[in-house]
PDB file of C-alpha atoms in Angstrom:
ATOM      1  CA  MET J   1       7.734  -9.454  26.791  1.00  0.00           C
ATOM      2  CA  ASN J   2      10.134 -10.972  24.128  1.00  0.00           C
ATOM      3  CA  ALA J   3      11.000  -7.924  21.777  1.00  0.00           C
ATOM      4  CA  GLN J   4      12.013 -10.586  19.085  1.00  0.00           C
ATOM      5  CA  ASN J   5       8.524 -12.080  18.804  1.00  0.00           C
ATOM      6  CA  PRO J   6       7.146 -10.649  15.436  1.00  0.00           C
ATOM      7  CA  ALA J   7       3.617 -11.334  16.376  1.00  0.00           C
ATOM      8  CA  ARG J   8       3.725  -9.118  19.559  1.00  0.00           C
ATOM      9  CA  ASP J   9       0.903  -6.642  20.227  1.00  0.00           C
ATOM     10  CA  VAL J  10       1.181  -3.724  17.956  1.00  0.00           C
ATOM     11  CA  PHE J  11       0.587  -1.333  20.858  1.00  0.00           C
ATOM     12  CA  ALA J  12       3.013  -2.969  23.225  1.00  0.00           C
ATOM     13  CA  SER J  13       5.589  -0.172  22.923  1.00  0.00           C
ATOM     14  CA  PRO J  14       5.051   3.777  23.283  1.00  0.00           C
ATOM     15  CA  MET J  15       5.076   3.914  19.575  1.00  0.00           C
ATOM     16  CA  ASN J  16       3.178   1.406  17.323  1.00  0.00           C
ATOM     17  CA  CYS J  17       4.238   0.150  13.902  1.00  0.00           C
ATOM     18  CA  LEU J  18       1.699   2.201  11.958  1.00  0.00           C
ATOM     19  CA  GLU J  19       3.032   5.504  13.519  1.00  0.00           C
ATOM     20  CA  PHE J  20       6.634   4.389  13.032  1.00  0.00           C
ATOM     21  CA  ARG J  21       6.007   3.804   9.257  1.00  0.00           C
ATOM     22  CA  ARG J  22       4.153   7.069   8.926  1.00  0.00           C
ATOM     23  CA  LEU J  23       7.313   8.885  10.356  1.00  0.00           C
ATOM     24  CA  LYS J  24       9.746   6.873   8.294  1.00  0.00           C
ATOM     25  CA  LEU J  25       7.965   7.623   4.999  1.00  0.00           C
ATOM     26  CA  ALA J  26       7.366  11.327   5.885  1.00  0.00           C
ATOM     27  CA  ASP J  27      11.148  11.980   6.666  1.00  0.00           C
ATOM     28  CA  PRO J  28      13.406   8.868   6.276  1.00  0.00           C
ATOM     29  CA  HIS J  29      16.542  10.542   7.473  1.00  0.00           C
ATOM     30  CA  ARG J  30      15.260  12.270  10.733  1.00  0.00           C
ATOM     31  CA  LEU J  31      13.479  10.031  13.180  1.00  0.00           C
ATOM     32  CA  SER J  32      12.353  10.880  16.716  1.00  0.00           C
ATOM     33  CA  ALA J  33      13.914   9.277  19.736  1.00  0.00           C
ATOM     34  CA  ALA J  34      10.708   7.285  20.260  1.00  0.00           C
ATOM     35  CA  ALA J  35      10.762   6.076  16.625  1.00  0.00           C
ATOM     36  CA  LEU J  36      14.341   4.976  16.870  1.00  0.00           C
ATOM     37  CA  ALA J  37      13.603   3.105  20.115  1.00  0.00           C
ATOM     38  CA  HIS J  38      10.667   1.332  18.463  1.00  0.00           C
ATOM     39  CA  GLN J  39      12.857   0.408  15.428  1.00  0.00           C
ATOM     40  CA  ARG J  40      15.346  -1.176  17.710  1.00  0.00           C
ATOM     41  CA  GLU J  41      12.750  -3.305  19.262  1.00  0.00           C
ATOM     42  CA  CYS J  42      10.794  -4.430  16.214  1.00  0.00           C
ATOM     43  CA  ALA J  43      12.403  -6.690  13.644  1.00  0.00           C
ATOM     44  CA  LEU J  44       9.669  -6.093  11.127  1.00  0.00           C
ATOM     45  CA  CYS J  45      10.021  -2.308  11.262  1.00  0.00           C
ATOM     46  CA  GLN J  46      13.813  -2.719  11.043  1.00  0.00           C
ATOM     47  CA  ALA J  47      13.207  -4.499   7.695  1.00  0.00           C
ATOM     48  CA  PHE J  48      10.744  -1.854   6.531  1.00  0.00           C
ATOM     49  CA  ALA J  49      13.252   0.906   7.403  1.00  0.00           C
ATOM     50  CA  ARG J  50      16.016  -0.862   5.329  1.00  0.00           C
ATOM     51  CA  ARG J  51      13.648  -1.066   2.400  1.00  0.00           C
ATOM     52  CA  VAL J  52      12.910   2.779   2.634  1.00  0.00           C
ATOM     53  CA  ASP J  53      16.556   3.543   3.108  1.00  0.00           C
ATOM     54  CA  THR J  54      17.499   1.459  -0.027  1.00  0.00           C
ATOM     55  CA  GLN J  55      14.770   3.173  -2.077  1.00  0.00           C
ATOM     56  CA  GLU J  56      15.984   6.600  -0.933  1.00  0.00           C
ATOM     57  CA  GLN J  57      19.517   5.638  -1.886  1.00  0.00           C
ATOM     58  CA  ARG J  58      18.529   4.648  -5.401  1.00  0.00           C
ATOM     59  CA  ILE J  59      16.446   7.649  -5.924  1.00  0.00           C
ATOM     60  CA  ALA J  60      19.397   9.863  -4.926  1.00  0.00           C
ATOM     61  CA  THR J  61      21.698   7.913  -7.377  1.00  0.00           C
ATOM     62  CA  VAL J  62      19.157   8.476 -10.115  1.00  0.00           C
ATOM     63  CA  LEU J  63      18.908  12.192  -9.363  1.00  0.00           C
ATOM     64  CA  ASP J  64      22.773  12.352  -9.323  1.00  0.00           C
ATOM     65  CA  ILE J  65      23.210  12.651 -12.973  1.00  0.00           C
ATOM     66  CA  PRO J  66      26.518  13.882 -14.281  1.00  0.00           C
ATOM     67  CA  LEU J  67      25.937  16.864 -16.451  1.00  0.00           C
ATOM     68  CA  PRO J  68      27.660  17.204 -19.726  1.00  0.00           C
ATOM     69  CA  ASP J  69      30.230  19.930 -20.209  1.00  0.00           C
ATOM     70  CA  GLY J  70      28.732  23.386 -20.599  1.00  0.00           C
ATOM     71  CA  LEU J  71      25.253  22.179 -19.681  1.00  0.00           C
ATOM     72  CA  ALA J  72      25.083  24.548 -16.654  1.00  0.00           C
ATOM     73  CA  ASP J  73      25.696  27.532 -18.791  1.00  0.00           C
ATOM     74  CA  ARG J  74      23.106  26.403 -21.421  1.00  0.00           C
ATOM     75  CA  VAL J  75      20.631  25.788 -18.537  1.00  0.00           C
ATOM     76  CA  LEU J  76      21.084  29.389 -17.273  1.00  0.00           C
ATOM     77  CA  VAL J  77      20.499  30.713 -20.759  1.00  0.00           C
ATOM     78  CA  ARG J  78      17.254  28.711 -21.160  1.00  0.00           C
ATOM     79  CA  VAL J  79      16.083  29.667 -17.670  1.00  0.00           C
ATOM     80  CA  HIS J  80      16.537  33.240 -18.635  1.00  0.00           C
ATOM     81  CA  HIS J  81      14.413  32.707 -21.784  1.00  0.00           C
ATOM     82  CA  GLY J  82      11.719  30.691 -20.098  1.00  0.00           C
ATOM     83  CA  ARG J  83      12.674  27.549 -21.904  1.00  0.00           C
ATOM     84  CA  PRO J  84      12.108  23.943 -20.371  1.00  0.00           C
ATOM     85  CA  ARG J  85      14.719  21.976 -18.494  1.00  0.00           C
ATOM     86  CA  PRO J  86      14.615  18.408 -19.777  1.00  0.00           C
ATOM     87  CA  TRP J  87      17.262  16.974 -17.442  1.00  0.00           C
ATOM     88  CA  ARG J  88      15.086  17.654 -14.437  1.00  0.00           C
ATOM     89  CA  PHE J  89      12.089  16.076 -16.029  1.00  0.00           C
ATOM     90  CA  LEU J  90      14.104  13.024 -16.956  1.00  0.00           C
ATOM     91  CA  ALA J  91      15.378  12.621 -13.459  1.00  0.00           C
ATOM     92  CA  LEU J  92      11.723  12.894 -11.963  1.00  0.00           C
ATOM     93  CA  ALA J  93      10.569  10.342 -14.617  1.00  0.00           C
ATOM     94  CA  ALA J  94      13.322   7.914 -13.618  1.00  0.00           C
ATOM     95  CA  THR J  95      12.468   8.434  -9.864  1.00  0.00           C
ATOM     96  CA  VAL J  96       8.730   7.415 -10.559  1.00  0.00           C
ATOM     97  CA  VAL J  97       9.687   4.486 -12.500  1.00  0.00           C
ATOM     98  CA  LEU J  98      12.145   3.240  -9.932  1.00  0.00           C
ATOM     99  CA  SER J  99       9.578   3.699  -7.206  1.00  0.00           C
ATOM    100  CA  VAL J 100       7.016   1.731  -8.988  1.00  0.00           C
ATOM    101  CA  GLY J 101       9.534  -1.154  -9.751  1.00  0.00           C
ATOM    102  CA  LEU J 102      10.527  -1.423  -6.084  1.00  0.00           C
ATOM    103  CA  SER J 103       6.989  -1.738  -4.992  1.00  0.00           C
ATOM    104  CA  PHE J 104       6.193  -4.416  -7.779  1.00  0.00           C
ATOM    105  CA  ASN J 105       9.192  -6.459  -6.626  1.00  0.00           C
ATOM    106  CA  LEU J 106       8.190  -6.170  -2.984  1.00  0.00           C
ATOM    107  CA  TRP J 107       4.685  -7.711  -3.636  1.00  0.00           C
ATOM    108  CA  HIS J 108       4.752  -9.753  -6.612  1.00  0.00           C
ATOM    109  CA  ASP J 109       5.943 -13.173  -5.165  1.00  0.00           C
ATOM    110  CA  TYR J 110       3.429 -13.594  -2.465  1.00  0.00           C
ATOM    111  CA  PRO J 111       1.860 -17.089  -2.811  1.00  0.00           C
ATOM    112  CA  ARG J 112      -1.993 -17.373  -3.033  1.00  0.00           C
ATOM    113  CA  ASP J 113      -2.137 -19.114   0.348  1.00  0.00           C
ATOM    114  CA  ASP J 114      -0.650 -16.029   1.954  1.00  0.00           C
ATOM    115  CA  TYR J 115      -3.030 -13.408   0.543  1.00  0.00           C
ATOM    116  CA  ALA J 116      -4.522 -12.548   4.040  1.00  0.00           C
ATOM    117  CA  ARG J 117      -1.028 -11.858   5.361  1.00  0.00           C
ATOM    118  CA  PHE J 118      -0.084  -9.992   2.283  1.00  0.00           C
ATOM    119  CA  ALA J 119      -3.289  -7.713   2.854  1.00  0.00           C
ATOM    120  CA  ILE J 120      -1.942  -6.779   6.299  1.00  0.00           C
ATOM    121  CA  ASP J 121       1.578  -6.258   5.190  1.00  0.00           C
ATOM    122  CA  HIS J 122       0.338  -4.080   2.312  1.00  0.00           C
ATOM    123  CA  THR J 123      -1.965  -2.028   4.595  1.00  0.00           C
ATOM    124  CA  LEU J 124       1.003  -1.461   7.056  1.00  0.00           C
ATOM    125  CA  HIS J 125       3.161  -0.387   4.119  1.00  0.00           C
ATOM    126  CA  GLU J 126       0.666   2.424   3.231  1.00  0.00           C
ATOM    127  CA  PRO J 127      -0.107   4.128   6.617  1.00  0.00           C
ATOM    128  CA  GLU J 128      -1.084   7.246   4.684  1.00  0.00           C
ATOM    129  CA  SER J 129      -4.281   5.537   3.586  1.00  0.00           C
ATOM    130  CA  PHE J 130      -5.613   5.930   7.118  1.00  0.00           C
ATOM    131  CA  THR J 131      -5.329   9.705   6.934  1.00  0.00           C
ATOM    132  CA  ASP J 132      -5.497  10.750   3.211  1.00  0.00           C
ATOM    133  CA  HIS J 133      -8.802  11.025   1.127  1.00  0.00           C
ATOM    134  CA  ARG J 134      -7.806   9.937  -2.341  1.00  0.00           C
ATOM    135  CA  LEU J 135     -10.437   9.365  -5.195  1.00  0.00           C
ATOM    136  CA  ALA J 136     -13.169   9.053  -2.633  1.00  0.00           C
ATOM    137  CA  ASP J 137     -15.791   8.707  -5.151  1.00  0.00           C
ATOM    138  CA  PRO J 138     -18.738   6.199  -4.943  1.00  0.00           C
ATOM    139  CA  SER J 139     -19.084   5.864  -8.775  1.00  0.00           C
ATOM    140  CA  GLN J 140     -15.346   5.158  -9.017  1.00  0.00           C
ATOM    141  CA  PHE J 141     -15.814   2.396  -6.272  1.00  0.00           C
ATOM    142  CA  ARG J 142     -18.677   0.857  -8.125  1.00  0.00           C
ATOM    143  CA  LEU J 143     -16.754   0.987 -11.455  1.00  0.00           C
ATOM    144  CA  ALA J 144     -13.701  -0.666  -9.676  1.00  0.00           C
ATOM    145  CA  LEU J 145     -15.905  -3.468  -8.344  1.00  0.00           C
ATOM    146  CA  ALA J 146     -17.478  -3.996 -11.785  1.00  0.00           C
ATOM    147  CA  ARG J 147     -14.263  -4.297 -13.547  1.00  0.00           C
ATOM    148  CA  PHE J 148     -13.068  -6.835 -10.886  1.00  0.00           C
ATOM    149  CA  GLY J 149     -16.180  -8.970 -11.382  1.00  0.00           C
ATOM    150  CA  ALA J 150     -18.423  -7.677  -8.551  1.00  0.00           C
ATOM    151  CA  GLU J 151     -21.714  -5.951  -8.414  1.00  0.00           C
ATOM    152  CA  LEU J 152     -22.467  -3.488  -5.613  1.00  0.00           C
ATOM    153  CA  GLU J 153     -26.096  -4.244  -4.786  1.00  0.00           C
ATOM    154  CA  ALA J 154     -26.456  -1.969  -1.575  1.00  0.00           C
ATOM    155  CA  PRO J 155     -24.274   0.734   0.061  1.00  0.00           C
ATOM    156  CA  VAL J 156     -21.489  -0.571   2.236  1.00  0.00           C
ATOM    157  CA  GLY J 157     -20.333   2.749   3.689  1.00  0.00           C
ATOM    158  CA  GLU J 158     -18.273   5.831   2.860  1.00  0.00           C
ATOM    159  CA  VAL J 159     -15.322   5.451   0.481  1.00  0.00           C
ATOM    160  CA  LEU J 160     -12.382   7.317   2.012  1.00  0.00           C
ATOM    161  CA  TYR J 161      -9.492   6.301  -0.001  1.00  0.00           C
ATOM    162  CA  MET J 162      -8.912   4.586  -3.376  1.00  0.00           C
ATOM    163  CA  LYS J 163      -5.499   3.772  -5.064  1.00  0.00           C
ATOM    164  CA  LEU J 164      -4.153   1.405  -7.661  1.00  0.00           C
ATOM    165  CA  CYS J 165      -1.261  -0.537  -6.091  1.00  0.00           C
ATOM    166  CA  PRO J 166       1.128  -3.260  -7.096  1.00  0.00           C
ATOM    167  CA  VAL J 167      -0.273  -6.552  -5.733  1.00  0.00           C
ATOM    168  CA  PRO J 168       0.711 -10.335  -6.334  1.00  0.00           C
ATOM    169  CA  GLY J 169      -1.585 -10.689  -9.369  1.00  0.00           C
ATOM    170  CA  GLY J 170      -0.278  -7.383 -10.994  1.00  0.00           C
ATOM    171  CA  THR J 171      -2.245  -4.095 -10.083  1.00  0.00           C
ATOM    172  CA  GLY J 172      -5.248  -4.035  -7.786  1.00  0.00           C
ATOM    173  CA  TRP J 173      -7.301  -1.489  -5.728  1.00  0.00           C
ATOM    174  CA  HIS J 174      -6.509  -0.470  -2.189  1.00  0.00           C
ATOM    175  CA  ILE J 175      -9.716   0.955  -0.871  1.00  0.00           C
ATOM    176  CA  VAL J 176     -10.537   2.278   2.623  1.00  0.00           C
ATOM    177  CA  ILE J 177     -14.127   2.293   3.715  1.00  0.00           C
ATOM    178  CA  ARG J 178     -15.928   3.645   6.769  1.00  0.00           C
ATOM    179  CA  THR J 179     -18.788   1.272   7.465  1.00  0.00           C
ATOM    180  CA  GLU J 180     -21.505   0.885  10.097  1.00  0.00           C
ATOM    181  CA  HIS J 181     -19.175  -1.650  11.756  1.00  0.00           C
ATOM    182  CA  GLY J 182     -16.148   0.703  11.662  1.00  0.00           C
ATOM    183  CA  GLN J 183     -13.297   1.475   9.258  1.00  0.00           C
ATOM    184  CA  ALA J 184     -11.598  -1.234   7.180  1.00  0.00           C
ATOM    185  CA  THR J 185      -9.333  -1.698   4.227  1.00  0.00           C
ATOM    186  CA  LEU J 186     -10.491  -3.718   1.097  1.00  0.00           C
ATOM    187  CA  LEU J 187      -7.854  -4.980  -1.326  1.00  0.00           C
ATOM    188  CA  LEU J 188      -8.911  -6.327  -4.799  1.00  0.00           C
ATOM    189  CA  ILE J 189      -6.202  -8.863  -5.776  1.00  0.00           C
ATOM    190  CA  PRO J 190      -6.509 -10.239  -9.463  1.00  0.00           C
ATOM    191  CA  ARG J 191      -5.510 -13.738 -10.243  1.00  0.00           C
ATOM    192  CA  LYS J 192      -2.092 -14.134 -11.638  1.00  0.00           C
ATOM    193  CA  ALA J 193      -1.576 -14.754 -15.369  1.00  0.00           C
ATOM    194  CA  GLY J 194      -2.060 -18.433 -16.215  1.00  0.00           C
ATOM    195  CA  GLU J 195      -4.332 -19.215 -13.175  1.00  0.00           C
ATOM    196  CA  GLY J 196      -7.757 -20.292 -13.588  1.00  0.00           C
ATOM    197  CA  SER J 197     -10.849 -18.959 -11.987  1.00  0.00           C
ATOM    198  CA  ALA J 198     -10.498 -17.860  -8.338  1.00  0.00           C
ATOM    199  CA  GLN J 199     -11.229 -21.081  -6.591  1.00  0.00           C
ATOM    200  CA  GLY J 200      -9.925 -21.603  -3.173  1.00  0.00           C
ATOM    201  CA  LYS J 201     -10.518 -21.585   0.438  1.00  0.00           C
ATOM    202  CA  PRO J 202     -11.141 -18.518   2.616  1.00  0.00           C
ATOM    203  CA  LEU J 203      -7.892 -17.239   4.286  1.00  0.00           C
ATOM    204  CA  GLU J 204      -7.377 -15.533   7.638  1.00  0.00           C
ATOM    205  CA  ALA J 205      -4.386 -13.902   9.282  1.00  0.00           C
ATOM    206  CA  GLU J 206      -3.775 -12.017  12.560  1.00  0.00           C
ATOM    207  CA  TRP J 207      -0.669 -10.050  12.702  1.00  0.00           C
ATOM    208  CA  LYS J 208       0.715  -6.731  14.112  1.00  0.00           C
ATOM    209  CA  GLY J 209      -2.718  -6.036  15.872  1.00  0.00           C
ATOM    210  CA  MET J 210      -4.681  -6.533  12.669  1.00  0.00           C
ATOM    211  CA  THR J 211      -7.008  -9.023  11.227  1.00  0.00           C
ATOM    212  CA  ALA J 212      -7.291 -10.060   7.505  1.00  0.00           C
ATOM    213  CA  LEU J 213      -9.884 -12.186   5.775  1.00  0.00           C
ATOM    214  CA  ALA J 214      -9.307 -12.983   2.182  1.00  0.00           C
ATOM    215  CA  GLN J 215     -12.032 -14.716  -0.061  1.00  0.00           C
ATOM    216  CA  PRO J 216     -11.997 -15.943  -3.575  1.00  0.00           C
ATOM    217  CA  GLY J 217     -14.425 -13.909  -5.702  1.00  0.00           C
ATOM    218  CA  GLY J 218     -14.590 -11.762  -8.807  1.00  0.00           C
ATOM    219  CA  ASP J 219     -11.392 -11.991 -10.924  1.00  0.00           C
ATOM    220  CA  GLY J 220      -9.234 -13.090  -8.037  1.00  0.00           C
ATOM    221  CA  TYR J 221      -9.396 -12.559  -4.172  1.00  0.00           C
ATOM    222  CA  TYR J 222     -10.732  -9.744  -2.149  1.00  0.00           C
ATOM    223  CA  ALA J 223      -9.299  -9.106   1.238  1.00  0.00           C
ATOM    224  CA  ILE J 224     -10.673  -7.133   4.189  1.00  0.00           C
ATOM    225  CA  VAL J 225      -8.323  -5.727   6.831  1.00  0.00           C
ATOM    226  CA  ALA J 226      -9.595  -4.364  10.192  1.00  0.00           C
ATOM    227  CA  ASP J 227      -8.187  -3.798  13.642  1.00  0.00           C
ATOM    228  CA  SER J 228      -9.991  -6.526  15.288  1.00  0.00           C
ATOM    229  CA  PRO J 229     -11.216 -10.089  14.440  1.00  0.00           C
ATOM    230  CA  GLU J 230     -14.700  -9.094  15.351  1.00  0.00           C
ATOM    231  CA  ARG J 231     -14.785  -5.915  13.129  1.00  0.00           C
ATOM    232  CA  ALA J 232     -13.213  -7.996  10.124  1.00  0.00           C
ATOM    233  CA  GLN J 233     -15.802 -10.702  10.515  1.00  0.00           C
ATOM    234  CA  ALA J 234     -18.699  -8.264  10.738  1.00  0.00           C
ATOM    235  CA  ILE J 235     -17.601  -6.229   7.761  1.00  0.00           C
ATOM    236  CA  ALA J 236     -16.816  -9.276   5.698  1.00  0.00           C
ATOM    237  CA  ALA J 237     -20.360 -10.614   6.470  1.00  0.00           C
ATOM    238  CA  MET J 238     -21.865  -7.223   5.377  1.00  0.00           C
ATOM    239  CA  MET J 239     -19.941  -6.992   2.152  1.00  0.00           C
ATOM    240  CA  LYS J 240     -20.905 -10.546   1.271  1.00  0.00           C
ATOM    241  CA  GLU J 241     -24.465  -9.587   1.595  1.00  0.00           C
ATOM    242  CA  ARG J 242     -24.229  -6.367  -0.214  1.00  0.00           C
ATOM    243  CA  ILE J 243     -21.695  -7.078  -3.054  1.00  0.00           C
ATOM    244  CA  ARG J 244     -22.396  -9.930  -5.526  1.00  0.00           C
ATOM    245  CA  TRP J 245     -18.872 -11.598  -6.171  1.00  0.00           C
ATOM    246  CA  ARG J 246     -18.654 -13.504  -9.420  1.00  0.00           C
ATOM    247  CA  ILE J 247     -17.158 -16.984  -8.742  1.00  0.00           C
TER     248      ILE J 247
END
């Protein structure tokens, strides 16, 4: 099999792309032999690793703040008296701002015609969404849909993960749901500033062993990502029946 083909099966090597990205995000500087072998074979994961390494370097630069003369002695005195350490907080705040900025730049320029491909790329970029439970609250899910211009008319499954993320139109919800047809990711992508109503054709992409279906609806597009075309189609049909999307 040609290792340079970006559309190769995600399970073609002993380690798949999702597992590689989990390991790279967990400990960017210490990868296993299997992870390094996968990185050598996969051009897309090489690009992902370069982005992570660049971000790590920028964070290290932010944290490497030169201390004014005498600050070390003053810090020791403040620690002794239980007073706060503002330099540490400033460095942490700068790190958070830098991380958000890097994510925004990564996703902002996706064209509308590529929203299905974006949905897969974004899902692969956040492998922790498959294992973490975050804001898994049905009322929060209903509220997120309502604010996006959609009404939940019947249950669609168990909400496992919800997180606000940078998306092409600004900020949108990344949601993982366990449905009667299996698990899927739902992305709510708002229309960009200056765009009219979300008119457009349905979009489909198959990449890295995953399938995404993006539909105009609500205040932009909603995209469903699953591990097979059959599952993505079944979940998309179920959500179309049980969620009323404003057009």
